[in-house]
Short mmCIF file of C-alpha atoms in Angstrom, two decimals:
data_model
loop_
_atom_site.label_atom_id
_atom_site.label_comp_id
_atom_site.label_asym_id
_atom_site.label_seq_id
_atom_site.Cartn_x
_atom_site.Cartn_y
_atom_site.Cartn_z
CA MET A 18 138.35 143.90 36.14
CA GLY A 19 137.32 140.31 35.47
CA VAL A 20 135.22 138.71 32.73
CA LEU A 21 132.86 140.56 30.38
CA GLY A 22 129.35 139.16 30.03
CA ALA A 23 127.33 138.58 26.86
CA GLY A 24 125.24 141.31 25.32
CA ALA A 25 127.37 144.19 26.62
CA MET A 26 129.26 146.95 24.82
CA GLU A 27 132.70 147.49 26.29
CA ARG A 28 134.69 150.69 25.77
CA THR A 29 138.43 150.16 26.19
CA ASP A 30 141.77 151.64 25.23
CA THR A 31 143.09 148.49 23.52
CA LEU A 32 141.48 145.36 22.13
CA ILE A 33 143.97 142.48 22.29
CA LEU A 34 143.18 139.45 20.16
CA GLY A 35 145.11 136.57 21.71
CA GLY A 36 145.33 135.75 25.40
CA GLY A 37 148.54 133.72 25.39
CA LEU A 38 151.77 134.60 27.15
CA VAL A 39 152.49 137.72 25.10
CA GLY A 40 148.92 139.02 24.92
CA LEU A 41 148.33 138.73 28.67
CA THR A 42 151.71 140.29 29.46
CA LEU A 43 150.88 143.29 27.28
CA ALA A 44 147.51 143.71 29.00
CA LEU A 45 149.22 143.62 32.41
CA ALA A 46 151.91 146.09 31.32
CA LEU A 47 149.23 148.52 30.15
CA ASP A 48 147.14 147.95 33.28
CA ALA A 49 150.14 148.83 35.46
CA HIS A 50 150.08 152.26 33.82
CA GLY A 51 146.33 152.82 33.95
CA LEU A 52 145.44 151.82 30.37
CA SER A 53 142.57 149.40 29.81
CA SER A 54 142.36 146.29 27.64
CA VAL A 55 139.83 143.72 26.57
CA VAL A 56 141.56 140.41 25.83
CA VAL A 57 139.77 138.01 23.49
CA ASP A 58 140.92 134.42 22.97
CA PRO A 59 139.08 131.39 21.54
CA ALA A 60 140.91 128.88 23.77
CA ASP A 61 139.29 127.40 26.86
CA PRO A 62 141.37 128.24 29.97
CA GLU A 63 140.47 124.89 31.51
CA LYS A 64 142.46 123.28 28.72
CA THR A 65 145.28 125.80 28.26
CA LEU A 66 146.27 125.66 31.93
CA THR A 67 147.00 121.92 31.87
CA GLY A 68 150.45 120.44 31.31
CA ALA A 69 149.05 118.41 28.40
CA PHE A 70 148.20 121.60 26.49
CA ASP A 71 151.77 122.89 26.41
CA GLY A 72 154.61 120.92 27.96
CA ARG A 73 157.22 123.51 27.04
CA ALA A 74 159.34 125.59 29.38
CA SER A 75 160.67 129.02 28.50
CA ALA A 76 164.02 130.65 29.23
CA ILE A 77 162.98 134.13 30.33
CA ALA A 78 165.93 136.46 29.71
CA SER A 79 167.01 138.68 32.58
CA ALA A 80 165.70 141.81 30.82
CA SER A 81 162.31 140.16 30.33
CA TRP A 82 162.34 139.16 34.01
CA HIS A 83 162.89 142.82 34.92
CA MET A 84 159.66 143.64 33.09
CA LEU A 85 157.76 140.89 34.90
CA GLU A 86 159.03 142.38 38.16
CA ALA A 87 157.95 145.88 37.10
CA ILE A 88 154.39 144.75 36.29
CA GLY A 89 154.07 142.72 39.47
CA VAL A 90 154.07 139.06 38.39
CA ALA A 91 157.67 137.93 38.95
CA GLU A 92 157.18 137.32 42.67
CA ALA A 93 154.54 134.65 42.00
CA LEU A 94 156.85 132.98 39.44
CA LYS A 95 159.96 132.89 41.64
CA PRO A 96 159.13 129.67 43.55
CA HIS A 97 158.63 127.87 40.22
CA GLY A 98 161.66 129.25 38.36
CA CYS A 99 165.21 128.01 37.97
CA GLN A 100 168.00 130.48 37.26
CA ILE A 101 170.42 129.85 34.39
CA ARG A 102 173.88 130.74 35.73
CA ARG A 103 175.90 129.23 32.89
CA ILE A 104 175.37 128.13 29.31
CA GLU A 105 177.62 125.55 27.68
CA VAL A 106 177.52 125.32 23.88
CA ARG A 107 179.07 122.41 21.99
CA ASP A 108 179.44 121.27 18.42
CA GLY A 109 178.63 117.61 18.97
CA LEU A 110 180.27 116.22 22.09
CA GLN A 111 183.46 118.30 21.92
CA LYS A 112 185.22 118.39 25.27
CA GLN A 113 185.83 122.14 25.45
CA PRO A 114 182.53 124.02 25.13
CA LEU A 115 181.86 127.67 24.54
CA ASP A 116 181.16 128.61 28.14
CA PHE A 117 179.03 131.59 29.14
CA THR A 118 179.60 131.80 32.89
CA LEU A 119 178.34 134.45 35.28
CA GLY A 120 179.91 135.65 38.48
CA ASP A 121 177.70 136.88 41.29
CA GLY A 122 175.52 139.06 39.06
CA GLU A 123 172.02 138.47 37.81
CA PRO A 124 171.34 135.26 35.87
CA LEU A 125 171.39 134.90 32.10
CA GLY A 126 167.77 133.85 32.37
CA THR A 127 165.18 131.97 34.40
CA MET A 128 163.49 128.76 33.29
CA VAL A 129 159.74 128.61 33.93
CA GLU A 130 157.28 126.01 32.66
CA ASN A 131 154.78 127.57 30.26
CA ARG A 132 151.74 126.19 32.09
CA ILE A 133 152.88 127.94 35.28
CA LEU A 134 153.65 131.19 33.47
CA ARG A 135 150.24 131.06 31.79
CA ARG A 136 148.47 130.42 35.12
CA VAL A 137 150.25 133.26 36.93
CA LEU A 138 149.55 135.73 34.11
CA ARG A 139 145.88 134.73 33.99
CA GLU A 140 145.42 135.09 37.75
CA ALA A 141 147.06 138.51 37.64
CA ALA A 142 144.82 139.57 34.73
CA LEU A 143 141.67 138.41 36.54
CA ASN A 144 142.62 140.59 39.49
CA ALA A 145 143.69 143.60 37.42
CA LYS A 146 141.61 146.77 37.56
CA HIS A 147 141.80 147.65 33.86
CA ILE A 148 141.65 144.21 32.14
CA THR A 149 138.56 142.38 30.91
CA LEU A 150 139.05 138.78 29.79
CA LYS A 151 136.86 137.27 27.09
CA MET A 152 138.10 133.69 26.94
CA ALA A 153 136.63 130.84 24.86
CA THR A 154 135.35 133.65 22.65
CA LYS A 155 136.01 134.68 19.05
CA ALA A 156 135.80 137.98 17.24
CA VAL A 157 133.17 137.53 14.53
CA SER A 158 133.97 140.83 12.85
CA VAL A 159 136.47 143.62 13.40
CA GLU A 160 136.36 147.03 11.76
CA ARG A 161 139.22 149.54 11.87
CA GLY A 162 138.72 153.10 10.78
CA ALA A 163 139.56 156.74 11.43
CA GLY A 164 137.20 156.82 14.41
CA GLY A 165 138.45 153.70 16.16
CA VAL A 166 138.13 149.91 16.27
CA THR A 167 134.84 148.05 16.67
CA ALA A 168 134.58 144.30 17.17
CA THR A 169 131.57 142.02 17.44
CA LEU A 170 132.17 138.83 19.43
CA ASP A 171 130.50 135.46 19.05
CA ASP A 172 128.74 135.75 22.42
CA GLY A 173 126.81 138.74 21.11
CA SER A 174 128.84 141.41 22.90
CA ALA A 175 130.76 144.21 21.24
CA VAL A 176 133.96 146.09 21.98
CA ARG A 177 135.05 149.55 20.94
CA ALA A 178 138.73 150.50 21.27
CA ASP A 179 141.31 152.99 20.07
CA LEU A 180 143.82 150.32 19.06
CA LEU A 181 143.69 146.69 17.94
CA VAL A 182 146.63 144.46 18.93
CA ALA A 183 147.11 141.08 17.25
CA ALA A 184 148.76 138.57 19.59
CA GLU A 185 147.25 135.49 17.96
CA GLY A 186 150.42 133.58 17.15
CA ARG A 187 152.14 132.50 13.96
CA ASN A 188 148.99 132.04 11.88
CA SER A 189 147.46 135.36 12.87
CA PRO A 190 144.21 135.87 10.91
CA THR A 191 144.32 139.57 11.79
CA ARG A 192 147.73 139.96 10.14
CA GLU A 193 146.44 138.23 7.02
CA ALA A 194 143.23 140.28 6.93
CA ALA A 195 145.26 143.49 7.19
CA GLY A 196 147.39 142.46 4.21
CA LEU A 197 150.62 142.52 6.22
CA ARG A 198 152.73 140.03 4.33
CA ALA A 199 155.37 137.93 6.03
CA ALA A 200 158.39 136.18 4.59
CA ASN A 201 158.11 132.58 5.72
CA TRP A 202 159.47 129.11 5.18
CA LYS A 203 159.46 125.78 6.91
CA TYR A 204 162.50 123.98 8.24
CA ASP A 205 162.75 120.25 7.67
CA HIS A 206 162.76 119.93 11.45
CA ALA A 207 160.45 119.20 14.35
CA ALA A 208 161.04 119.95 18.02
CA ILE A 209 160.55 117.14 20.52
CA ILE A 210 159.58 118.55 23.92
CA SER A 211 159.92 116.69 27.21
CA ALA A 212 161.77 116.75 30.54
CA PHE A 213 163.94 114.31 32.49
CA ALA A 214 165.20 113.64 35.96
CA HIS A 215 168.97 113.01 35.99
CA SER A 216 171.50 111.55 38.40
CA ILE A 217 173.99 114.48 38.24
CA PRO A 218 172.66 117.89 39.42
CA HIS A 219 172.45 120.50 36.69
CA ASP A 220 173.99 123.24 38.89
CA ASN A 221 171.95 125.86 37.01
CA VAL A 222 173.74 125.07 33.73
CA ALA A 223 171.96 125.02 30.37
CA HIS A 224 173.48 122.76 27.70
CA GLU A 225 173.11 123.33 23.96
CA ILE A 226 174.64 120.59 21.82
CA PHE A 227 174.59 121.04 18.06
CA TYR A 228 174.22 117.97 15.86
CA PRO A 229 173.78 117.94 12.06
CA GLY A 230 170.20 116.79 12.61
CA GLY A 231 169.50 119.79 14.83
CA PRO A 232 170.29 121.25 18.27
CA PHE A 233 169.76 119.25 21.45
CA ALA A 234 169.10 121.46 24.49
CA LEU A 235 168.86 120.57 28.17
CA LEU A 236 167.57 123.45 30.28
CA PRO A 237 167.61 123.46 34.10
CA LEU A 238 164.37 123.15 36.06
CA PRO A 239 163.76 123.06 39.80
CA PRO A 240 164.61 121.42 42.15
CA GLY A 241 168.10 120.67 40.75
CA ASN A 242 168.01 117.21 39.24
CA ARG A 243 165.46 117.87 36.49
CA SER A 244 165.89 119.51 33.09
CA ALA A 245 163.63 120.41 30.19
CA LEU A 246 164.47 118.92 26.80
CA VAL A 247 164.14 120.61 23.42
CA TRP A 248 165.41 118.12 20.85
CA THR A 249 165.35 119.22 17.22
CA VAL A 250 165.14 116.31 14.81
CA LYS A 251 164.51 115.78 11.13
CA ALA A 252 160.78 116.02 10.50
CA LYS A 253 160.67 112.45 9.16
CA ASP A 254 162.12 111.11 12.43
CA ALA A 255 159.74 112.84 14.84
CA LEU A 256 156.94 110.26 14.80
CA GLY A 257 159.38 107.43 15.44
CA ILE A 258 160.90 109.20 18.45
CA LEU A 259 157.46 110.00 19.85
CA ALA A 260 156.51 106.34 19.53
CA LEU A 261 159.42 105.07 21.66
CA ASN A 262 158.61 103.79 25.13
CA ASP A 263 159.92 105.88 28.04
CA HIS A 264 162.99 103.71 28.63
CA ALA A 265 164.03 103.70 24.96
CA PHE A 266 163.42 107.46 24.72
CA ALA A 267 165.64 108.07 27.76
CA VAL A 268 168.38 105.86 26.30
CA GLU A 269 168.33 107.73 22.97
CA ALA A 270 168.38 111.10 24.71
CA GLN A 271 171.17 110.05 27.05
CA LYS A 272 173.38 109.07 24.12
CA ARG A 273 173.21 112.65 22.92
CA THR A 274 174.12 114.13 26.31
CA GLY A 275 177.46 112.33 26.46
CA GLY A 276 176.86 111.69 30.15
CA LEU A 277 176.82 115.42 31.05
CA LEU A 278 173.95 114.86 33.49
CA GLY A 279 174.46 111.20 34.24
CA GLU A 280 171.57 108.77 33.88
CA LEU A 281 168.27 110.14 32.58
CA SER A 282 164.96 108.86 33.96
CA SER A 283 161.32 109.76 34.62
CA ALA A 284 160.65 111.20 31.18
CA ALA A 285 157.78 113.69 31.10
CA PRO A 286 155.06 113.33 28.46
CA ARG A 287 156.39 114.10 24.99
CA SER A 288 155.03 116.49 22.39
CA SER A 289 156.24 117.71 19.03
CA TYR A 290 155.69 120.70 16.81
CA PRO A 291 156.99 121.65 13.35
CA LEU A 292 159.53 124.44 13.03
CA GLY A 293 159.42 127.38 10.67
CA PHE A 294 160.43 130.99 10.16
CA HIS A 295 158.32 134.04 9.42
CA HIS A 296 158.94 137.75 9.63
CA ALA A 297 156.45 140.50 8.83
CA ALA A 298 158.13 143.47 7.16
CA ALA A 299 155.44 145.79 8.55
CA ILE A 300 154.03 145.20 12.03
CA THR A 301 151.54 148.06 12.03
CA ALA A 302 148.60 149.23 9.94
CA GLU A 303 145.70 151.61 10.56
CA ARG A 304 144.94 151.29 14.30
CA LEU A 305 146.69 147.92 14.40
CA ALA A 306 149.91 146.61 15.97
CA LEU A 307 151.33 143.08 15.85
CA VAL A 308 153.18 141.56 18.80
CA GLY A 309 154.91 138.26 19.45
CA ASP A 310 154.54 135.40 16.99
CA ALA A 311 151.96 137.35 15.01
CA ALA A 312 154.87 139.57 13.96
CA HIS A 313 157.77 137.10 13.87
CA GLY A 314 158.50 133.44 14.41
CA ILE A 315 161.98 131.98 14.71
CA HIS A 316 163.74 128.67 15.24
CA PRO A 317 164.14 127.83 18.97
CA ILE A 318 167.90 127.36 18.46
CA ALA A 319 168.70 130.34 20.73
CA GLY A 320 165.62 130.24 22.95
CA GLN A 321 164.68 133.82 22.08
CA GLY A 322 161.16 133.45 20.65
CA LEU A 323 159.20 134.41 23.76
CA ASN A 324 161.74 137.07 24.71
CA LEU A 325 161.30 138.75 21.34
CA GLY A 326 157.59 138.90 22.11
CA PHE A 327 158.32 140.41 25.51
CA ARG A 328 160.50 143.04 23.84
CA ASP A 329 157.52 143.90 21.63
CA VAL A 330 155.37 144.26 24.74
CA ALA A 331 157.83 146.56 26.49
CA ALA A 332 158.27 148.80 23.44
CA LEU A 333 154.57 149.02 22.56
CA ALA A 334 153.58 149.67 26.19
CA GLU A 335 156.10 152.51 26.44
CA VAL A 336 154.93 154.08 23.17
CA LEU A 337 151.26 153.89 24.20
CA VAL A 338 151.74 155.10 27.78
CA GLU A 339 153.83 158.08 26.68
CA GLY A 340 151.36 158.85 23.91
CA SER A 341 148.47 158.74 26.35
CA ARG A 342 150.22 161.20 28.65
CA LEU A 343 150.58 163.59 25.71
CA GLY A 344 146.86 163.31 25.08
CA LEU A 345 147.23 161.38 21.83
CA ASP A 346 144.76 158.80 20.56
CA LEU A 347 146.35 155.36 21.12
CA GLY A 348 145.71 154.53 17.48
CA ASP A 349 147.61 157.61 16.30
CA ALA A 350 149.75 156.87 13.26
CA GLN A 351 152.76 158.64 14.83
CA LEU A 352 152.72 156.27 17.80
CA LEU A 353 152.44 153.21 15.60
CA ALA A 354 155.26 154.47 13.38
CA ARG A 355 157.48 154.82 16.44
CA TYR A 356 156.70 151.23 17.50
CA GLN A 357 157.42 150.01 13.96
CA ARG A 358 160.82 151.75 13.88
CA TRP A 359 161.76 150.58 17.36
CA ARG A 360 161.07 146.91 16.79
CA SER A 361 161.80 146.33 13.10
CA LEU A 362 165.62 146.28 13.22
CA ASP A 363 165.89 144.21 16.42
CA THR A 364 163.47 141.52 15.27
CA LEU A 365 165.06 141.30 11.83
CA MET A 366 168.56 140.95 13.28
CA VAL A 367 167.57 138.24 15.79
CA ALA A 368 165.50 136.38 13.21
CA SER A 369 168.33 136.48 10.65
CA ALA A 370 170.91 135.39 13.23
CA THR A 371 168.89 132.38 14.37
CA ASP A 372 168.21 131.34 10.79
CA THR A 373 171.93 131.59 9.97
CA LEU A 374 172.86 129.53 13.04
CA THR A 375 170.30 126.90 12.11
CA ARG A 376 171.77 126.53 8.65
CA LEU A 377 175.41 126.74 9.79
CA PHE A 378 175.11 124.03 12.42
CA GLY A 379 173.09 121.85 10.05
CA VAL A 380 175.95 121.51 7.54
CA ARG A 381 177.46 118.03 7.67
CA GLY A 382 181.08 117.03 7.26
CA ARG A 383 184.43 117.42 8.99
CA THR A 384 185.30 120.72 7.33
CA ALA A 385 182.04 122.31 8.46
CA SER A 386 182.59 120.96 11.97
CA ARG A 387 186.13 122.41 12.09
CA VAL A 388 184.79 125.82 11.03
CA ARG A 389 182.09 125.72 13.72
CA ARG A 390 184.54 124.70 16.42
CA PHE A 391 186.97 127.39 15.35
CA GLY A 392 184.16 129.93 15.61
CA LEU A 393 183.10 128.73 19.05
CA GLY A 394 186.72 128.85 20.19
CA ALA A 395 187.12 132.39 18.89
CA VAL A 396 184.08 133.59 20.82
CA GLN A 397 185.46 131.90 23.93
CA ARG A 398 188.82 133.69 23.58
CA ILE A 399 187.69 137.17 22.47
CA ALA A 400 186.23 138.90 25.52
CA PRO A 401 184.28 141.71 23.73
CA LEU A 402 182.68 139.22 21.35
CA LYS A 403 181.73 136.93 24.21
CA ALA A 404 180.28 139.87 26.15
CA LEU A 405 178.15 140.72 23.11
CA PHE A 406 176.72 137.19 23.01
CA MET A 407 176.02 137.28 26.75
CA ALA A 408 174.22 140.61 26.42
CA GLU A 409 172.05 139.13 23.69
CA ALA A 410 171.29 136.08 25.86
CA ARG A 411 170.21 138.39 28.69
CA GLY A 412 168.04 140.39 26.28
CA GLU A 413 170.04 143.53 26.99
CA SER A 414 171.21 144.48 23.50
CA GLY A 415 169.93 147.43 21.52
CA GLU A 416 167.79 150.34 22.76
CA LEU A 417 166.00 148.87 25.78
CA PRO A 418 162.52 150.04 26.69
CA LYS A 419 162.16 151.14 30.31
CA LEU A 420 160.22 148.05 31.36
CA LEU A 421 163.10 145.81 30.28
CA ARG A 422 165.28 147.82 32.65
CA GLY A 423 162.78 147.23 35.45
CA ILE A 424 161.55 150.85 35.34
CA ALA A 425 157.92 151.91 35.09
CA VAL A 426 157.25 154.07 32.05
#
């Protein structure tokens, strides 16, 4: 549909505040089923599409990839993605890792750089029939009531919708304004983000090495000798690591790989962000639904943050599309209650599990290390338990919405 001009009143099915990865994906999922959205985001696309804005890469679980296929964006991502065919998990540099290995089936996930994912989603949204983008724009006021949602934007235009969706991220002002409280705390950690070339090919293997200071993850990127780095460090150490020159940074990172990928070189620009946890007990209110980090934020220890947001998208899209076919108002309390029930248990379980892992692997000492290694060994030996972990990694646990099975609603 394109970009809405100033001074206009737009009538739409959903008003989505937040045009990041989750917000745009929701708009595209709704568009694929004939429902319209206006997406409002204060960020300037000229800045958000650069590598300097967000140097992260995301592990898109296989179930999430099925949804991207169903809504028509996976094909454009394929040339830029790298499949994860195996995951090796270690407590420190133990020789025998917990090894999640696939046969000839679909991958555990696909690594895609965020800047590429953001660009592909934006291009698809610009070409979508039922999506209007209002970028570099803020909502000055938003009113929710029995008759619908009305928003006034800072360019003088206005939007009227049946449903408001908050996809604004961890510090969602819409969540706060609605009085939806979230349990939250900060970890004494920061994530260092970068990427390296390496002398030994990664062979589509992701490595997660747990140290008392935090997990150290190397995630495969194309073409085969490059991997993304997510290095969790104590918050007090982050500035010092960021200040290292490229050679010293590569040396420090290589020490922690134990030579798994050979010599590291060509470090990408580094960035850092603080880590925390939050979980909103209620993710709906009158004519309002939260998705993605507006609803929940977890430690990146298991790489499931974006995939949780994609699960929100798939569930909410299914609820709204089916409700629309029944002739229901998209802001109907019954529809929102169904979304709340569907997502509340899954998000709480994943959030609790990642928090527990973070604390478990952060305990120092030989006894704690023995317990962790015993646990990793048990998962490796017990086939049903290992299968459960692999299903979670693929995003295939619980009651899957149709889109996560690659099926249109």
